[in-house]
Amino acid sequence: DESALAFALEHADGIGVSFVNSPKDVALVTERLRAAGRSGFGMILKLETREAMRNLADILFEALRYDPVGIMIARGDLAVELSFERLAEMQEELLWFGEACHLPVVWATQVLDSLAHSGIPTRAEVTDAAMSMRAECVMLNKGAHVLQAVEMLVNIIRKMETHQYKKRSI
């Protein structure tokens, strides 16, 4: 992790921090970033474990000591950790907390994945893409048809913006 961080500090504008489980994890990375003296270097906290959800408030309070920072809803890992039945509930909570803390949220894991790989989306993916507009950022996986996936995502979000702004129905 130390060598990856050193590389990122030299070649990137920010990092994604995987497997954040406690406020201590956030404090450790924050300390390293401040010591490097890179003002404005971004940090995205990937929230993907049961422990992270248990410690969410404390993690967010620690995250708010750093700027710029955001959170990622790592939905695939969360589904494995917490169960598929709890996934929708947890992603909603993360969206609410992100909005309450004024932190940008990344909606990740398999958005329009079938479209990106095969050129044909599933009905569930289209609905998921529509719901993704409540986050500040949507992460798509690479694939042979990723440009088509980006174009579809943009069109869906533009249409949804007239109906909803973040968590508020219009």
mmCIF file of C-alpha atoms in Angstrom, residues 11-159:
data_model
loop_
_atom_site.group_PDB
_atom_site.id
_atom_site.type_symbol
_atom_site.label_atom_id
_atom_site.label_comp_id
_atom_site.label_asym_id
_atom_site.label_seq_id
_atom_site.Cartn_x
_atom_site.Cartn_y
_atom_site.Cartn_z
ATOM 1 C CA HIS A 11 1.271 10.480 -10.903
ATOM 2 C CA ALA A 12 -2.382 11.019 -9.940
ATOM 3 C CA ASP A 13 -4.803 13.586 -8.571
ATOM 4 C CA GLY A 14 -6.325 11.353 -5.931
ATOM 5 C CA ILE A 15 -6.691 7.863 -4.506
ATOM 6 C CA GLY A 16 -9.394 5.359 -3.761
ATOM 7 C CA VAL A 17 -9.034 3.802 -0.328
ATOM 8 C CA SER A 18 -10.352 0.236 -0.230
ATOM 9 C CA PHE A 19 -11.549 -1.676 2.810
ATOM 10 C CA VAL A 20 -12.042 1.318 5.092
ATOM 11 C CA ASN A 21 -13.313 -0.234 8.321
ATOM 12 C CA SER A 22 -12.755 2.381 10.996
ATOM 13 C CA PRO A 23 -11.962 6.052 11.535
ATOM 14 C CA LYS A 24 -8.366 4.970 12.262
ATOM 15 C CA ASP A 25 -8.053 3.776 8.653
ATOM 16 C CA VAL A 26 -9.132 7.207 7.420
ATOM 17 C CA ALA A 27 -6.816 9.009 9.866
ATOM 18 C CA LEU A 28 -3.833 6.916 8.744
ATOM 19 C CA VAL A 29 -4.328 7.733 5.055
ATOM 20 C CA THR A 30 -5.050 11.378 5.850
ATOM 21 C CA GLU A 31 -1.818 11.589 7.817
ATOM 22 C CA ARG A 32 0.152 10.164 4.878
ATOM 23 C CA LEU A 33 -1.479 12.560 2.413
ATOM 24 C CA ARG A 34 -0.844 15.609 4.584
ATOM 25 C CA ALA A 35 2.787 14.559 5.110
ATOM 26 C CA ALA A 36 3.207 14.422 1.321
ATOM 27 C CA GLY A 37 2.168 18.072 1.096
ATOM 28 C CA ARG A 38 -0.081 17.616 -1.940
ATOM 29 C CA SER A 39 -2.773 20.245 -1.468
ATOM 30 C CA GLY A 40 -6.028 19.301 -3.180
ATOM 31 C CA PHE A 41 -5.098 15.623 -3.578
ATOM 32 C CA GLY A 42 -8.414 13.736 -3.550
ATOM 33 C CA MET A 43 -9.440 10.764 -1.459
ATOM 34 C CA ILE A 44 -12.413 8.470 -2.106
ATOM 35 C CA LEU A 45 -13.333 6.098 0.727
ATOM 36 C CA LYS A 46 -14.631 2.805 -0.581
ATOM 37 C CA LEU A 47 -17.351 1.624 1.809
ATOM 38 C CA GLU A 48 -17.671 -2.088 1.228
ATOM 39 C CA THR A 49 -17.620 -4.002 4.519
ATOM 40 C CA ARG A 50 -19.926 -4.816 7.410
ATOM 41 C CA GLU A 51 -17.416 -3.150 9.744
ATOM 42 C CA ALA A 52 -17.491 0.059 7.688
ATOM 43 C CA MET A 53 -21.265 0.203 7.951
ATOM 44 C CA ARG A 54 -21.066 -0.415 11.688
ATOM 45 C CA ASN A 55 -18.583 2.463 12.065
ATOM 46 C CA LEU A 56 -20.081 4.704 9.383
ATOM 47 C CA ALA A 57 -20.750 7.806 11.491
ATOM 48 C CA ASP A 58 -17.257 7.773 12.995
ATOM 49 C CA ILE A 59 -15.673 7.154 9.569
ATOM 50 C CA LEU A 60 -17.543 10.109 8.113
ATOM 51 C CA PHE A 61 -16.637 12.413 11.000
ATOM 52 C CA GLU A 62 -12.975 11.533 10.450
ATOM 53 C CA ALA A 63 -13.328 11.966 6.681
ATOM 54 C CA LEU A 64 -14.687 15.474 7.159
ATOM 55 C CA ARG A 65 -11.283 16.487 8.546
ATOM 56 C CA TYR A 66 -9.816 16.109 5.030
ATOM 57 C CA ASP A 67 -10.609 17.933 1.810
ATOM 58 C CA PRO A 68 -11.302 16.881 -0.890
ATOM 59 C CA VAL A 69 -12.917 13.614 0.132
ATOM 60 C CA GLY A 70 -15.832 11.526 -1.080
ATOM 61 C CA ILE A 71 -17.372 8.123 -0.525
ATOM 62 C CA MET A 72 -17.980 5.206 -2.845
ATOM 63 C CA ILE A 73 -20.867 2.800 -2.517
ATOM 64 C CA ALA A 74 -19.125 -0.455 -3.437
ATOM 65 C CA ARG A 75 -22.379 -2.295 -4.025
ATOM 66 C CA GLY A 76 -20.965 -5.635 -5.119
ATOM 67 C CA ASP A 77 -18.838 -6.026 -2.015
ATOM 68 C CA LEU A 78 -21.606 -4.682 0.225
ATOM 69 C CA ALA A 79 -24.021 -7.278 -1.161
ATOM 70 C CA VAL A 80 -21.577 -10.059 -0.301
ATOM 71 C CA GLU A 81 -20.839 -8.613 3.151
ATOM 72 C CA LEU A 82 -24.372 -7.665 4.202
ATOM 73 C CA SER A 83 -26.611 -9.774 1.912
ATOM 74 C CA PHE A 84 -28.462 -8.848 -1.233
ATOM 75 C CA GLU A 85 -31.584 -8.175 0.846
ATOM 76 C CA ARG A 86 -29.841 -5.359 2.755
ATOM 77 C CA LEU A 87 -28.041 -3.824 -0.222
ATOM 78 C CA ALA A 88 -30.798 -1.405 -1.268
ATOM 79 C CA GLU A 89 -31.202 -0.221 2.325
ATOM 80 C CA MET A 90 -27.460 0.337 2.757
ATOM 81 C CA GLN A 91 -27.009 2.211 -0.510
ATOM 82 C CA GLU A 92 -29.878 4.510 0.485
ATOM 83 C CA GLU A 93 -28.273 5.158 3.862
ATOM 84 C CA LEU A 94 -24.957 5.953 2.222
ATOM 85 C CA LEU A 95 -26.655 8.392 -0.151
ATOM 86 C CA TRP A 96 -28.403 10.080 2.800
ATOM 87 C CA PHE A 97 -25.209 10.308 4.844
ATOM 88 C CA GLY A 98 -23.266 11.621 1.856
ATOM 89 C CA GLU A 99 -25.844 14.338 1.292
ATOM 90 C CA ALA A 100 -26.028 15.209 5.001
ATOM 91 C CA CYS A 101 -22.224 15.500 5.195
ATOM 92 C CA HIS A 102 -21.948 17.358 1.866
ATOM 93 C CA LEU A 103 -19.657 14.619 0.568
ATOM 94 C CA PRO A 104 -19.764 13.510 -3.053
ATOM 95 C CA VAL A 105 -20.933 9.923 -3.519
ATOM 96 C CA VAL A 106 -19.726 7.517 -6.208
ATOM 97 C CA TRP A 107 -22.334 4.938 -7.271
ATOM 98 C CA ALA A 108 -20.270 1.920 -8.310
ATOM 99 C CA THR A 109 -20.457 -1.712 -9.354
ATOM 100 C CA GLN A 110 -21.951 -3.017 -12.588
ATOM 101 C CA VAL A 111 -23.873 0.038 -13.773
ATOM 102 C CA LEU A 112 -24.948 -0.806 -17.343
ATOM 103 C CA ASP A 113 -22.415 -3.641 -17.243
ATOM 104 C CA SER A 114 -24.187 -5.867 -19.793
ATOM 105 C CA LEU A 115 -24.429 -2.927 -22.170
ATOM 106 C CA ALA A 116 -20.725 -2.094 -21.759
ATOM 107 C CA HIS A 117 -19.747 -5.708 -22.501
ATOM 108 C CA SER A 118 -22.364 -6.982 -24.959
ATOM 109 C CA GLY A 119 -24.033 -3.874 -26.361
ATOM 110 C CA ILE A 120 -27.416 -4.797 -24.842
ATOM 111 C CA PRO A 121 -28.522 -3.621 -21.372
ATOM 112 C CA THR A 122 -30.833 -5.532 -19.065
ATOM 113 C CA ARG A 123 -34.058 -3.951 -17.814
ATOM 114 C CA ALA A 124 -32.678 -3.998 -14.271
ATOM 115 C CA GLU A 125 -29.543 -2.136 -15.394
ATOM 116 C CA VAL A 126 -31.592 0.615 -17.006
ATOM 117 C CA THR A 127 -33.557 1.121 -13.777
ATOM 118 C CA ASP A 128 -30.322 1.026 -11.782
ATOM 119 C CA ALA A 129 -28.813 3.666 -14.081
ATOM 120 C CA ALA A 130 -31.859 5.880 -13.509
ATOM 121 C CA MET A 131 -31.424 5.592 -9.747
ATOM 122 C CA SER A 132 -27.693 6.309 -10.006
ATOM 123 C CA MET A 133 -28.387 9.958 -10.786
ATOM 124 C CA ARG A 134 -28.851 10.541 -7.049
ATOM 125 C CA ALA A 135 -25.076 10.226 -6.636
ATOM 126 C CA GLU A 136 -22.537 12.804 -7.784
ATOM 127 C CA CYS A 137 -20.574 10.270 -9.813
ATOM 128 C CA VAL A 138 -21.407 6.993 -11.539
ATOM 129 C CA MET A 139 -18.670 4.455 -12.219
ATOM 130 C CA LEU A 140 -18.901 2.300 -15.338
ATOM 131 C CA ASN A 141 -16.805 -0.773 -16.011
ATOM 132 C CA LYS A 142 -14.800 -0.920 -19.190
ATOM 133 C CA GLY A 143 -15.999 -3.004 -22.102
ATOM 134 C CA ALA A 144 -16.198 -3.068 -25.868
ATOM 135 C CA HIS A 145 -19.357 -0.924 -25.780
ATOM 136 C CA VAL A 146 -18.459 1.467 -22.951
ATOM 137 C CA LEU A 147 -19.035 4.551 -25.135
ATOM 138 C CA GLN A 148 -22.582 3.353 -25.807
ATOM 139 C CA ALA A 149 -23.017 2.801 -22.043
ATOM 140 C CA VAL A 150 -21.834 6.351 -21.303
ATOM 141 C CA GLU A 151 -24.208 7.791 -23.910
ATOM 142 C CA MET A 152 -27.154 5.821 -22.503
ATOM 143 C CA LEU A 153 -26.292 6.821 -18.935
ATOM 144 C CA VAL A 154 -26.168 10.505 -19.916
ATOM 145 C CA ASN A 155 -29.547 10.268 -21.668
ATOM 146 C CA ILE A 156 -31.166 8.463 -18.739
ATOM 147 C CA ILE A 157 -29.811 10.914 -16.178
ATOM 148 C CA ARG A 158 -30.882 13.939 -18.231
ATOM 149 C CA LYS A 159 -34.434 12.587 -18.368
#
